[in-house]
Each structure stands twice: as C-alpha cells, then as structure tokens.
Short mmCIF file of C-alpha atoms in Angstrom, two decimals:
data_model
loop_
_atom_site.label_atom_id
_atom_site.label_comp_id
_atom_site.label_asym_id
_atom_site.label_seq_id
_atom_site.Cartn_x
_atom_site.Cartn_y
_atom_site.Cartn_z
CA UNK A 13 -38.08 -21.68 -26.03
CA UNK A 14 -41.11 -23.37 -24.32
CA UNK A 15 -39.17 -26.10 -22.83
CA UNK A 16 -36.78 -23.39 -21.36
CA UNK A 17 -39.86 -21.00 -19.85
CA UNK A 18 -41.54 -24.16 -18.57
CA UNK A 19 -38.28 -25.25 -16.45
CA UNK A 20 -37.51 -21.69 -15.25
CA UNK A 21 -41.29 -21.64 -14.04
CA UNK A 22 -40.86 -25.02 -12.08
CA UNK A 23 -37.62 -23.79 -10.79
CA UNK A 24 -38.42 -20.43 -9.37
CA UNK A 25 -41.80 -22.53 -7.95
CA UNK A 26 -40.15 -25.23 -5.72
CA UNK A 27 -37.97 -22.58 -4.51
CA UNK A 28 -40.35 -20.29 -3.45
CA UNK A 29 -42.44 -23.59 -1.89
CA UNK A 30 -39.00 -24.17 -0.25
CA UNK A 31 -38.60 -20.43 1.48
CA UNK A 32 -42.08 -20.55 2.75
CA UNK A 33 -41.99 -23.91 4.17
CA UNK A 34 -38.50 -23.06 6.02
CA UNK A 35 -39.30 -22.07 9.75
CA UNK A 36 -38.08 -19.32 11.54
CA UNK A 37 -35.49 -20.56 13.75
CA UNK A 38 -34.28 -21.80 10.48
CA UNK A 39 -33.73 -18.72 9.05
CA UNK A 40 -32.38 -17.18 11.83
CA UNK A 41 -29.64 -20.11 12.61
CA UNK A 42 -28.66 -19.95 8.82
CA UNK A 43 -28.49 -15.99 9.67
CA UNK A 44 -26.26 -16.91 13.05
CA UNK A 45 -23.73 -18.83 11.39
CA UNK A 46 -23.30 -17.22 8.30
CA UNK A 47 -22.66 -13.58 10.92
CA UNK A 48 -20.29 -15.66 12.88
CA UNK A 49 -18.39 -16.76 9.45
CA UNK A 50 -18.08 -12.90 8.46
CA UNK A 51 -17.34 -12.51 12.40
CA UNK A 52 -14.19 -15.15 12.38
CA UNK A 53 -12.72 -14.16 8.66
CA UNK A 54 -12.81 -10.49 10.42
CA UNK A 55 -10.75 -11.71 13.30
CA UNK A 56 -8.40 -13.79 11.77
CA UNK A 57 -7.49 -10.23 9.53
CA UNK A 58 -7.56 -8.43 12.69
CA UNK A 59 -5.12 -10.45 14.58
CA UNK A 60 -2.65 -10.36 11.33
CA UNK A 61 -2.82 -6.95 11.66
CA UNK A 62 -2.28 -6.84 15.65
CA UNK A 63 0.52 -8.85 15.10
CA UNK A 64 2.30 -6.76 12.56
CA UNK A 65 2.30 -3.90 14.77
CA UNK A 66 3.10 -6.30 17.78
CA UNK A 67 6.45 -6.85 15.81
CA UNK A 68 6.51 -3.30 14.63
CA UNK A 69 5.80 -2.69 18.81
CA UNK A 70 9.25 -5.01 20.18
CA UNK A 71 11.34 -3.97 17.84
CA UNK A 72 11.13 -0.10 18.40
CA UNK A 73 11.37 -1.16 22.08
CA UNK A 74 14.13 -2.85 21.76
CA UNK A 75 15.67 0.40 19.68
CA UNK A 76 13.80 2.87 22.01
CA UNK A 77 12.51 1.96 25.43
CA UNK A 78 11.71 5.81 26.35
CA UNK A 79 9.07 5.69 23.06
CA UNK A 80 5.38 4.59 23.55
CA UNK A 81 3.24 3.12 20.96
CA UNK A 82 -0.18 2.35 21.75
CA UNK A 83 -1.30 -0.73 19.35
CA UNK A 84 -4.59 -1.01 17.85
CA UNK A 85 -7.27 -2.56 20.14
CA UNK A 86 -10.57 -4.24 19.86
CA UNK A 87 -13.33 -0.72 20.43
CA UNK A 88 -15.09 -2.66 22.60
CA UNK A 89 -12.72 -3.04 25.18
CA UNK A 90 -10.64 0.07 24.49
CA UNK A 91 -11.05 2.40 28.22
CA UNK A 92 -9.51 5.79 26.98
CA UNK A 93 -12.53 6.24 24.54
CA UNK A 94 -15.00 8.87 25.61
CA UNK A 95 -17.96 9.73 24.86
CA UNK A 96 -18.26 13.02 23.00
CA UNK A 97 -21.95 13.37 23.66
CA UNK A 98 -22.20 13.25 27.62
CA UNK A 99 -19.92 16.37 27.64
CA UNK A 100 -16.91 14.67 28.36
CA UNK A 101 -12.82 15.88 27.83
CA UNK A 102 -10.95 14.96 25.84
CA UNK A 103 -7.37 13.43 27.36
CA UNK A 104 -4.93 15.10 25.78
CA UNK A 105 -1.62 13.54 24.87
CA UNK A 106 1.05 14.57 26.92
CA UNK A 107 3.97 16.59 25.07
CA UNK A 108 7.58 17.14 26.02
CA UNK A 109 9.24 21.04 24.46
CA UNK A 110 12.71 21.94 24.80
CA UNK A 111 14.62 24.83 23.11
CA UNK A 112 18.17 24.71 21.34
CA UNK A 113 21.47 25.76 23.13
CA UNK A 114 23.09 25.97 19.83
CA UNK A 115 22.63 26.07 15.79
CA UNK A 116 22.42 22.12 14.77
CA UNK A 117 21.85 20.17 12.04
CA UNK A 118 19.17 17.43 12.40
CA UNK A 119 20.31 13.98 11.59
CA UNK A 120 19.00 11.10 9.89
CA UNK A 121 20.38 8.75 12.75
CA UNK A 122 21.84 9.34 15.92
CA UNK A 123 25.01 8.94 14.97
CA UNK A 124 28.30 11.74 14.69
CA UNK A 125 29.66 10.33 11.88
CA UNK A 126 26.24 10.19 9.71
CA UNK A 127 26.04 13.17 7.28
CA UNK A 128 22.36 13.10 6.09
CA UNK A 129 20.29 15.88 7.66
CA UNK A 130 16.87 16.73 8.12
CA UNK A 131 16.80 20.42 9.11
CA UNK A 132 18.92 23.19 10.52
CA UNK A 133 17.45 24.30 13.91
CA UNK A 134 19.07 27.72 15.05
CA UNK A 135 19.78 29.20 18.24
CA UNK A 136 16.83 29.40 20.61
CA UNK A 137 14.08 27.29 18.47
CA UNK A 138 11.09 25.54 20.38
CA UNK A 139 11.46 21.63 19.49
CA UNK A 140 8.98 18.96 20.49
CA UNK A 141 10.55 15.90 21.99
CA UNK A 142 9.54 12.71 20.54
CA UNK A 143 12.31 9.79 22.39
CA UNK A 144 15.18 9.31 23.81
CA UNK A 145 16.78 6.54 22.01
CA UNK A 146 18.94 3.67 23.48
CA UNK A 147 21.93 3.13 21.98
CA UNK A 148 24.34 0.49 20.87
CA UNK A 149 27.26 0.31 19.94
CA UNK A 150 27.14 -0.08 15.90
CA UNK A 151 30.67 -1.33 14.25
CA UNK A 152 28.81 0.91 11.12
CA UNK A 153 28.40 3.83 12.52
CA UNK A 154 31.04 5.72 14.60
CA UNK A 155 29.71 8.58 17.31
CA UNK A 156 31.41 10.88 20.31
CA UNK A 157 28.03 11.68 21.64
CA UNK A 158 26.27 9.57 23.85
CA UNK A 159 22.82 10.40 24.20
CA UNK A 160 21.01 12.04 21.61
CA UNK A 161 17.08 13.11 20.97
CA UNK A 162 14.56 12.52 18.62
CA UNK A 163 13.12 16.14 18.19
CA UNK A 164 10.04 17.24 15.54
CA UNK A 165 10.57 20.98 14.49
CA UNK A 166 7.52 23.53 14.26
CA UNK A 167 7.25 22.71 10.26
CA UNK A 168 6.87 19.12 11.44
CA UNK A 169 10.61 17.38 10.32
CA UNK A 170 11.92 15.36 12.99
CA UNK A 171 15.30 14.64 13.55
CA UNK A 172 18.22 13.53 16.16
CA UNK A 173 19.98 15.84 18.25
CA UNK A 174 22.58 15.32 21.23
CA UNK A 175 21.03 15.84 24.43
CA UNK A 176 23.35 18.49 25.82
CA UNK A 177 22.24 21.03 22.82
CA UNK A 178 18.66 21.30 24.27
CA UNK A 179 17.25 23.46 26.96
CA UNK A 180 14.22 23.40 29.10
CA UNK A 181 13.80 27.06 28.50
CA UNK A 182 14.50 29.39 26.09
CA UNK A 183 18.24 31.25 25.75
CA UNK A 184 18.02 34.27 28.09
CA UNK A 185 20.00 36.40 26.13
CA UNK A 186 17.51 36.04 23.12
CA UNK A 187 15.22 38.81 25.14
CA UNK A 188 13.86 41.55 22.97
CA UNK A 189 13.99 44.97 24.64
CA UNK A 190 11.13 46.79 25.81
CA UNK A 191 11.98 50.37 24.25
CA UNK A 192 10.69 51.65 20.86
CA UNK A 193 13.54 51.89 18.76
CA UNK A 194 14.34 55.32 17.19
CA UNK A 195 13.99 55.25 14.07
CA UNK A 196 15.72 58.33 13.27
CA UNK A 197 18.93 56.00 14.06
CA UNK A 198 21.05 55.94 10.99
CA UNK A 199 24.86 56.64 10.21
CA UNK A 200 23.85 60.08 8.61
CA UNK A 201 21.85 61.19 11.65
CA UNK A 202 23.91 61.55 14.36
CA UNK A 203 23.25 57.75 15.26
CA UNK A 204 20.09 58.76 16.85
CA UNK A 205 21.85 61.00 19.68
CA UNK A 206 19.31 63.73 20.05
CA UNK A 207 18.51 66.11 22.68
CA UNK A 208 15.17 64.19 22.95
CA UNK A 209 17.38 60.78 24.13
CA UNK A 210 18.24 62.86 27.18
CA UNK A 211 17.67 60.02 29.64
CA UNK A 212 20.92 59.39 30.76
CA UNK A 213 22.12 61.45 33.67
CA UNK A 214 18.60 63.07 33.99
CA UNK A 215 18.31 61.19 37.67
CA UNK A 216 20.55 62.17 40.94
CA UNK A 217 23.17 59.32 42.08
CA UNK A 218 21.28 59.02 45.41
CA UNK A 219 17.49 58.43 43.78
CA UNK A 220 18.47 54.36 43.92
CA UNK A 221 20.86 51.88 43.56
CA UNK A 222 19.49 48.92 42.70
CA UNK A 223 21.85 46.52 41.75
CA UNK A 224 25.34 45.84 42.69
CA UNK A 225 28.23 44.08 41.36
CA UNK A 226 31.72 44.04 41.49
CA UNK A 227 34.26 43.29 38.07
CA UNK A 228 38.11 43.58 37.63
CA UNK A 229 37.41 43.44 33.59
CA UNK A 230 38.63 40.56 31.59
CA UNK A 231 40.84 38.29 33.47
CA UNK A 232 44.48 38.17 32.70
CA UNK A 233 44.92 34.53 31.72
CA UNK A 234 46.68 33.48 29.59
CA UNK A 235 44.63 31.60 26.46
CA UNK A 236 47.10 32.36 23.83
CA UNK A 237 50.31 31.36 24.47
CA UNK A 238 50.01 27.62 24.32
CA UNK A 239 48.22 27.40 21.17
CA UNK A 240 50.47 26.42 18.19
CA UNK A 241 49.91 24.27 15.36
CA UNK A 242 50.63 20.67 16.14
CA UNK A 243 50.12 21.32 19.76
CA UNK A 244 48.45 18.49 21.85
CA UNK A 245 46.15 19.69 24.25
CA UNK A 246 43.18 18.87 26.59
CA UNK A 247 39.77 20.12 26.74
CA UNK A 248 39.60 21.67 29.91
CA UNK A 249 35.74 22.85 29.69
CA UNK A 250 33.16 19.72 30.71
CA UNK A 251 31.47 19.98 27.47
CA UNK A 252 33.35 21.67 24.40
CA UNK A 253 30.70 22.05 21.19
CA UNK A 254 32.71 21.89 17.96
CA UNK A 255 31.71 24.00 15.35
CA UNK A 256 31.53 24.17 11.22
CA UNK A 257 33.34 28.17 11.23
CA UNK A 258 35.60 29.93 13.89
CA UNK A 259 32.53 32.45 14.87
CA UNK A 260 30.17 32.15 17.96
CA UNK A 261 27.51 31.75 15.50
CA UNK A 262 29.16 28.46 13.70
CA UNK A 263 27.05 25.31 13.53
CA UNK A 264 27.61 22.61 15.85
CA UNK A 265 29.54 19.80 14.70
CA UNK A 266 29.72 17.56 17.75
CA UNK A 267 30.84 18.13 21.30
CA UNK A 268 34.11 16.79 23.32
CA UNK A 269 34.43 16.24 27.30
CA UNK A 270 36.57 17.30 29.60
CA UNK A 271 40.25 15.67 29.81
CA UNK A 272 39.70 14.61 25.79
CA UNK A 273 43.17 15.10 23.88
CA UNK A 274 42.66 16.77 20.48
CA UNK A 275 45.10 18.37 18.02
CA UNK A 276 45.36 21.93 16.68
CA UNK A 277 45.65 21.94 12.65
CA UNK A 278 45.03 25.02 12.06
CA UNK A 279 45.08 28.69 13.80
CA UNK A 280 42.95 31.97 13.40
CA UNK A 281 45.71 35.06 13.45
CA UNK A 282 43.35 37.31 14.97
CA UNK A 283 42.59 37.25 18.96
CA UNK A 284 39.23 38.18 19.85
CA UNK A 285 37.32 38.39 23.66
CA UNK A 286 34.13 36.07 23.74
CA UNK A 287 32.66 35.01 27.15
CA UNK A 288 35.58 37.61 29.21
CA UNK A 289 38.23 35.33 27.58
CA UNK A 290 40.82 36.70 25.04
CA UNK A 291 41.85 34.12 22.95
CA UNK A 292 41.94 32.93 19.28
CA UNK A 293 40.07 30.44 16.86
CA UNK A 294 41.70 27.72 16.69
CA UNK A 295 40.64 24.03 14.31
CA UNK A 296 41.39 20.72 16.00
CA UNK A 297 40.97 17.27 15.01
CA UNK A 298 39.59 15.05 17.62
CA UNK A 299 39.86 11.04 15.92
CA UNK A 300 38.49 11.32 12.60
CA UNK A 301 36.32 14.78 13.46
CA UNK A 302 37.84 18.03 12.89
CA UNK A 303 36.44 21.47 13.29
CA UNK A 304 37.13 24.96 14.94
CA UNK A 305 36.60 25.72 19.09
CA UNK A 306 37.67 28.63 21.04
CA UNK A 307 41.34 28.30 22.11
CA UNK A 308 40.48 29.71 25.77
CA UNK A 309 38.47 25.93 26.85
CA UNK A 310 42.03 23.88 25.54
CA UNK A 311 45.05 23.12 28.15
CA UNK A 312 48.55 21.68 28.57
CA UNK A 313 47.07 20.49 31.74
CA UNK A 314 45.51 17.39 31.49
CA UNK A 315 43.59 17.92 34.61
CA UNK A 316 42.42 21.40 34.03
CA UNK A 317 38.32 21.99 34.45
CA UNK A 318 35.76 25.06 34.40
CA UNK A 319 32.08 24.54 33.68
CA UNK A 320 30.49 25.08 30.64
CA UNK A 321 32.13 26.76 27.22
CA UNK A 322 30.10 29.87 27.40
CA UNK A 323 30.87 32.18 24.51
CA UNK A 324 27.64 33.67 24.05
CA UNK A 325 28.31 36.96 26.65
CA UNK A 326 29.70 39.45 24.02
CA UNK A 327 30.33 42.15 26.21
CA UNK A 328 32.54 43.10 29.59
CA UNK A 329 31.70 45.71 31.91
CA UNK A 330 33.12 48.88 30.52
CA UNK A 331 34.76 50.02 34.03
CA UNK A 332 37.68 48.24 35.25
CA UNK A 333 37.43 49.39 39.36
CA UNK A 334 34.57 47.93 41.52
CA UNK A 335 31.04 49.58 40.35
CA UNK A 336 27.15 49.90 40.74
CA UNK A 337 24.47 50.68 39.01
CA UNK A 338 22.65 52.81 40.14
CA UNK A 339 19.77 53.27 37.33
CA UNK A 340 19.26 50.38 35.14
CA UNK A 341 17.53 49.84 31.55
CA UNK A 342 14.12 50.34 30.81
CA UNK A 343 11.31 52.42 32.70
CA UNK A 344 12.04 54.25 35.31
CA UNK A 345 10.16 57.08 37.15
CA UNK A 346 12.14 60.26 37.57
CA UNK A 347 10.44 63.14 40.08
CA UNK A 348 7.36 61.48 38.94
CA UNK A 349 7.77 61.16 35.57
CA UNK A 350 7.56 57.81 33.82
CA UNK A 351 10.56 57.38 31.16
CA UNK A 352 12.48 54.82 29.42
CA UNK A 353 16.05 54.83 30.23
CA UNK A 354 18.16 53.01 26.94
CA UNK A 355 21.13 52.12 29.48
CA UNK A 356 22.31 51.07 32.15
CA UNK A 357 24.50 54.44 34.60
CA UNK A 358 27.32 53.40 36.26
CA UNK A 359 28.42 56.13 38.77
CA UNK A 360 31.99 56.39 39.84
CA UNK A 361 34.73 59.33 40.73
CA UNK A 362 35.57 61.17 37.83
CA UNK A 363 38.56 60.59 35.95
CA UNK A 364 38.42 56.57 35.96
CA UNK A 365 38.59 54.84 32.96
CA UNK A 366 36.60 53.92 30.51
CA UNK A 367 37.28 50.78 28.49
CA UNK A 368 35.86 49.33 24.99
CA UNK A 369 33.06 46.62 26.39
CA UNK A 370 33.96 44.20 23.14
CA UNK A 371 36.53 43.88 20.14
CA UNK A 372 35.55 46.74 17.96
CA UNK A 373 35.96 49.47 15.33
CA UNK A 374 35.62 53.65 16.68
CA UNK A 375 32.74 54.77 14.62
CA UNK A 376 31.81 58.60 16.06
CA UNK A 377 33.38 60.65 18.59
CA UNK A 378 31.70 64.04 20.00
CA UNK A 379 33.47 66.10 22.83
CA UNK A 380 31.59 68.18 24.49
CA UNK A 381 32.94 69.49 27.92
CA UNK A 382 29.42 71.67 28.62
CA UNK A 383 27.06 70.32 31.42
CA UNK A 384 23.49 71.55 30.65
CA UNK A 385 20.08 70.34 30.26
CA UNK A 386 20.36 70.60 27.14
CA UNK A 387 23.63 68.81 26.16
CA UNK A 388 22.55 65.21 25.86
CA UNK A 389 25.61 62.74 26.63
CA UNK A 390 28.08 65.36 26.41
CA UNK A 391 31.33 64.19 25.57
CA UNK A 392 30.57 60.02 24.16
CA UNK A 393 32.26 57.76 21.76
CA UNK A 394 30.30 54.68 19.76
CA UNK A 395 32.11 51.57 19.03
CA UNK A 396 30.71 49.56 16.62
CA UNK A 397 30.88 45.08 16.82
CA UNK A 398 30.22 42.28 15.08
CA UNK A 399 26.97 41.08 14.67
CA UNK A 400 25.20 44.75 14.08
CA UNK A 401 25.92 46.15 17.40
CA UNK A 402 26.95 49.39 18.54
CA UNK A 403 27.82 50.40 22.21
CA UNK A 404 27.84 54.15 23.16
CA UNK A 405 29.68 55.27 26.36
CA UNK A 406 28.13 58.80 27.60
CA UNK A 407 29.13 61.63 29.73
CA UNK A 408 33.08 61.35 29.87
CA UNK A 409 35.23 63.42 30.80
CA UNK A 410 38.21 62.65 28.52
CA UNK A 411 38.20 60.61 25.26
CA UNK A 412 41.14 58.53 24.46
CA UNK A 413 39.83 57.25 21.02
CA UNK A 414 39.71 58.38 17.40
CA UNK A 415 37.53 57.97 14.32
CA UNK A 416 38.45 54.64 12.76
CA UNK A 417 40.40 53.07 15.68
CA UNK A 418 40.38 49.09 16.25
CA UNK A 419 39.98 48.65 19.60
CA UNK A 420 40.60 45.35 21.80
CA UNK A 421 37.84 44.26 24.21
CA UNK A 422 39.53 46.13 27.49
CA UNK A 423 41.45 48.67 26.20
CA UNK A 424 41.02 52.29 26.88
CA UNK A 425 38.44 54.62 25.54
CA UNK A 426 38.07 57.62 27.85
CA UNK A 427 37.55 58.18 31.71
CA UNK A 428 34.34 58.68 33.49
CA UNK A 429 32.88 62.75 33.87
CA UNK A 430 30.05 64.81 34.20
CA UNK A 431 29.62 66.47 31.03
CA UNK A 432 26.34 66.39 29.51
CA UNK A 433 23.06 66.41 31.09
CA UNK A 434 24.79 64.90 34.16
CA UNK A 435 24.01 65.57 38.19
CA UNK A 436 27.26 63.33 39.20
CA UNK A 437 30.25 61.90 37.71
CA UNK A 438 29.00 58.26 36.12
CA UNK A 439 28.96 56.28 33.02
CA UNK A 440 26.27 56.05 30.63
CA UNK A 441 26.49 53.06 28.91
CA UNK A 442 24.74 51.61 26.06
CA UNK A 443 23.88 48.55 23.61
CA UNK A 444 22.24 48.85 20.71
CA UNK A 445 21.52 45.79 18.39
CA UNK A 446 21.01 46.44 15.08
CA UNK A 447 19.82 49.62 15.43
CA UNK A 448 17.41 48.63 18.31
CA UNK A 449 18.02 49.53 22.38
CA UNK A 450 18.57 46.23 24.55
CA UNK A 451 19.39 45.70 27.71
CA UNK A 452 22.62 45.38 28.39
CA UNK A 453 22.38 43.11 31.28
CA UNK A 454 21.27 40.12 28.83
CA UNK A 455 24.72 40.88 26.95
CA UNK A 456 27.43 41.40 29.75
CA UNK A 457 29.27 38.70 30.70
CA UNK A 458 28.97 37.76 34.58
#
C-alpha cells in the first residue's frame, strides 16, 4: 500500500510541476485547437444535415415548383432574423385563403382515381392554401382534373382539391339575414302570420322603387326530352361537377368540360327546377367514373356551350310578366318609422298571376278578401321546399291552390290583389329558411 501512495504522490507532483511550468500562449493554443476540433466535428454534422434537406429541397421542387421551403441556415448569416429587443416587427409569413364552391372530399394525392381522404370540406368553408402542385402524368394513377390544390382546413388536415372548387370569396348565397326570427313560427301557430308581421303592404307603391328587373319565369327549353338511358350525350356547360347523390347538396366527385361525351346509366323519374332549369337527375359514366349531374348541362349537340352549371339558385321570380320591386328586404323607413320588412313587394295590376317560386308541397291557405289595417297579408298561401324552406305569397286576390297540393316550380298559385293591409295591388313575397326570414334576393335565380 506504501509503494502505491508513494507513486500516486510522484505522479500527481510532476504533473502539477508540468501545469505550472506550461506558459500561457500554451494554454491558450491547446485551448484554440481543441475549440476549432469541436468547431469542425460541428460543421461536418451541420452540412449532413443541410444536405438532407437540400435533397428533401429538389425533390419537392421538382414535385411542386409553386411550394417554398426555406432550408436551415448558418444564424450568423441568416438576414430575416430580428431583433426582438430594439422594438422591431415581426415579418409575418404571407398566407393564401380561399373558400369552397362545393362539398369535397380531401384527397391523399391529387389524383381522381385515388380514394383515400383526409376530410370533408362543405359548402362555403375558409381553406388555407398551401401549393399548387405540378403534375405528371403517372401510368399509376388515372385523373380528369388537371390542376388541383394543396389546402389545410381550420382543424389543421391538409388535403388536395381541384382548383375550380375554390373561391376567392365566400358563396354569396350563404348570407344570414338581418331580421330576428319569430319565434312564435311553428306549424301550430299560424306559421308566425300575425297581425304584428304587418309589414308588407304597409308602404304606398310610389314611396320608391329601387330596383328593377325584368323575368319571363323559367325558360321553356327543353332539358328532358333527350335524356334516356343509354343515350350519348355532351356536356354542354364549361365545367360540369359530378356528384356522389342526385341532390344539389351531393358531394363532388370530379368535374367534366365542355364537349366531353359521357353516358346516361341511370335516370331519376322525378323532374325538378334548380338554377331556372326543369330537368331531371340523371347518373352518367364518363371512362371509368360514374356519378349523377343535372340533365339540363347534357346535349345531343356536340357543340352546345353556356357558362357555368349553376344549380345553387333555388327559387324563380314568382310573377311571370315584367316586374319591380318596389320595397325590398330588410329595414326600411316608412313615414318615419324604422321597420324591418321580411320580403321583398312586387307591385303589378291586379289579377296577374301568381306562380309557385320552386318545386313544392301547399302547406296553409287563408282567404281573406278584407283590406284593413288590421288584416295582415290578407288572402296568402305557403309552399313549403326542400331543404327547410317555406315561401309565403301575400295579398292575392284569388288563390288557385289547395291544402296538400304538389306544385311544379312555375305553375299557378293565385293572381296578384289588394287584400290585406295593402295601399295597391302587389305581391308580397317571402322566404323563410328553416324557420328564419332571408332575403330573397340571395335565393332567386337571375
């Protein structure tokens, strides 16, 4: 045990004689190069790492040349830091929002023929867009659409969706109205009809007239006719969006262009009026994609066009003959009184008629010839839709409806009159969505 204490001793001694004997530049050269070792072993790690995400960098490029990706850089020479302490903004990164056209489901891959989703969007939903990828053509993976998006939704899943299902502002017919509802509005009440919803008629025709329009009603085209199962036909519309169901609300499949030749497999029996078009559901097969479009956007004629495949207008203007409004939804100030008027009037000679603004079912009738203060719409009929809404056409003069009656968008429900609280022979008509005034404007069809 002696021998080992006495070597430790001489040990820890020459060292020691060794340390304070070594000069300063010594110490601080051995210092130098063993920083500069730590130094180079931390570069050689960093460029591995720059070069992974320099591959990473050429070969989203290559997949998407829209998408920037900033690579890690060396702090020291990085320009877009700032410094937090000298007051100083922050740059904020730029983002791109759309909204959808149409109810979608998110892919994994821009492709048609992929079905792996992400997320349903719906109808009007505020999407962030990420890239624009560019395409190839992939012998795995077959697609109609061309261009597609890659969109992030507000619960942060991203997605791809084709370009022409986006908007750079939100669907105008998604506007919520600006009157309280009434909620005394039920089946059992009267539907809310109560001498306190006076409002329409309480104006004179000559107060203002501030909009004008003129409509002959739905157009007498013929949609119908050439649609028959095993029919060959063209899309006539420049874009056609394909849907899951035969229903305005269906989820969009894929879209078609104009002059593309699909087949009809299948046929809806009942005709119904979307977009001032009466026409039928019909399913077509387009390659190996199949699903259901409006009958009204297909043609024998190869050559046919119109713009867009609008089905989202519901409604026609309930009179046939040329028209004006002359009071329209919302407040209004009557012999200066503020109100809120749940319609839209529509004055014109008494006796002309009166037809159903959608495809619908008669739910109330009320006659009432009277025209007093105190009679509300007079004589008015409700028609209720699909989709939870109700129109009401007030102050008429005849009714040509009953209780339980399936009416055709454009057929006949009364003519226009004066009954009610009423200074001149005019319409009072009104939508109501799910129990809740709108304005009918958003919902007409052009």
């Amino acid at each position: 045990m002696k021998k080992q204490f006495y070597l430790l001793l001489i040990i820890f001694y020459t060292s020691s004689i060794s340390l304070i004997s070594a000069k300063p530049e010594e110490i601080a050269e051995k210092s130098r190069l063993t920083r500069n070792e730590i130094i180079k072993k931390d570069e050689e790690k960093r460029a591995k790492i720059l070069k992974k995400f320099s591959d990473f960098q050429m070969k989203v490029k290559n997949f998407a040349p829209d998408m920037k990706i900033n690579i890690p850089i060396n702090p020291d020479k990085a320009e877009d830091i700032l410094d937090l302490d000298n007051d100083s903004e922050l740059k904020k990164q730029e983002k791109y929002f759309a909204w959808t056209a149409e109810s979608y489901k998110l892919r994994t891959l821009p492709y048609d023929s992929i079905k792996e989703y992400t997320a349903l969007v719906s109808k009007g939903d505020r999407v962030t867009v990420l890239m624009k990828p560019d395409l190839k053509k992939n012998k795995s993976y077959q697609s109609i659409t061309k261009d597609w998006l890659l969109i992030r939704t507000t619960d942060g899943i991203e997605g791809y969706i084709p370009l022409n299902l986006l908007l750079n502002k939100k669907p105008g017919n998604l506007k919520k109205t600006s009157l309280t509802p009434d909620k005394n509005f039920n089946p059992s009440n009267n539907y809310g009809l109560k001498d306190k919803y006076r409002s329409p008629g309480e104006e004179k025709l000559f107060v203002l007239t501030q909009y004008t329009r003129k409509s002959k009603g739905v157009k007498k085209d013929d949609f119908v006719s050439h649609l028959n199962t095993g029919a060959n036909l063209y899309v006539k519309s420049d874009i056609l969006r394909v849907r899951d169901a035969p229903d305005d609300y269906g989820t969009v499949l894929f879209s078609l262009e104009n002059k593309d030749r699909v087949q009809i497999t299948e046929i809806e029996p009942g005709e119904v009026t979307l977009g001032g078009k009466k026409s039928k559901w019909v399913k077509i097969k387009y390659l190996s994609y199949d699903g259901w479009v409006f009958g009204a956007f297909l043609s024998k004629d190869r050559d046919a066009f119109e713009e867009g495949d609008s089905i989202e207008y519901l409604f026609q203007i309930p009179i046939n003959d040329d028209y004006f409004i002359s009071s329209k939804f919302g407040k209004r100030i009557l012999n200066g009184i503020v109100s809120n008027h749940s319609g839209v009037d529509l004055p014109a000679p008494c006796g002309t008629n009166v037809v159903s603004a959608a495809d619908g079912n008669v739910i109330m009738v009320v006659e009432d010839s009277r025209n007093c203060s105190s009679c509300a719409y007079g004589s008015y009929a409700i028609i209720e839709h699909k989709n939870g809404y109700r129109t009401v056409y007030g102050h008429l003069s005849t009714i040509s409806v009953i209780t339980g009656q399936k009416l055709n968008s454009g057929e006949k429900v009364g003519t226009v009159g004066n009954t009610g609280h009423s200074y001149g022979c005019h319409l009072h008509f009104e939508i109501r969505a799910y129990e809740e005034f709108v304005d009918p404007l958003n919902y007409i069809h052009p």
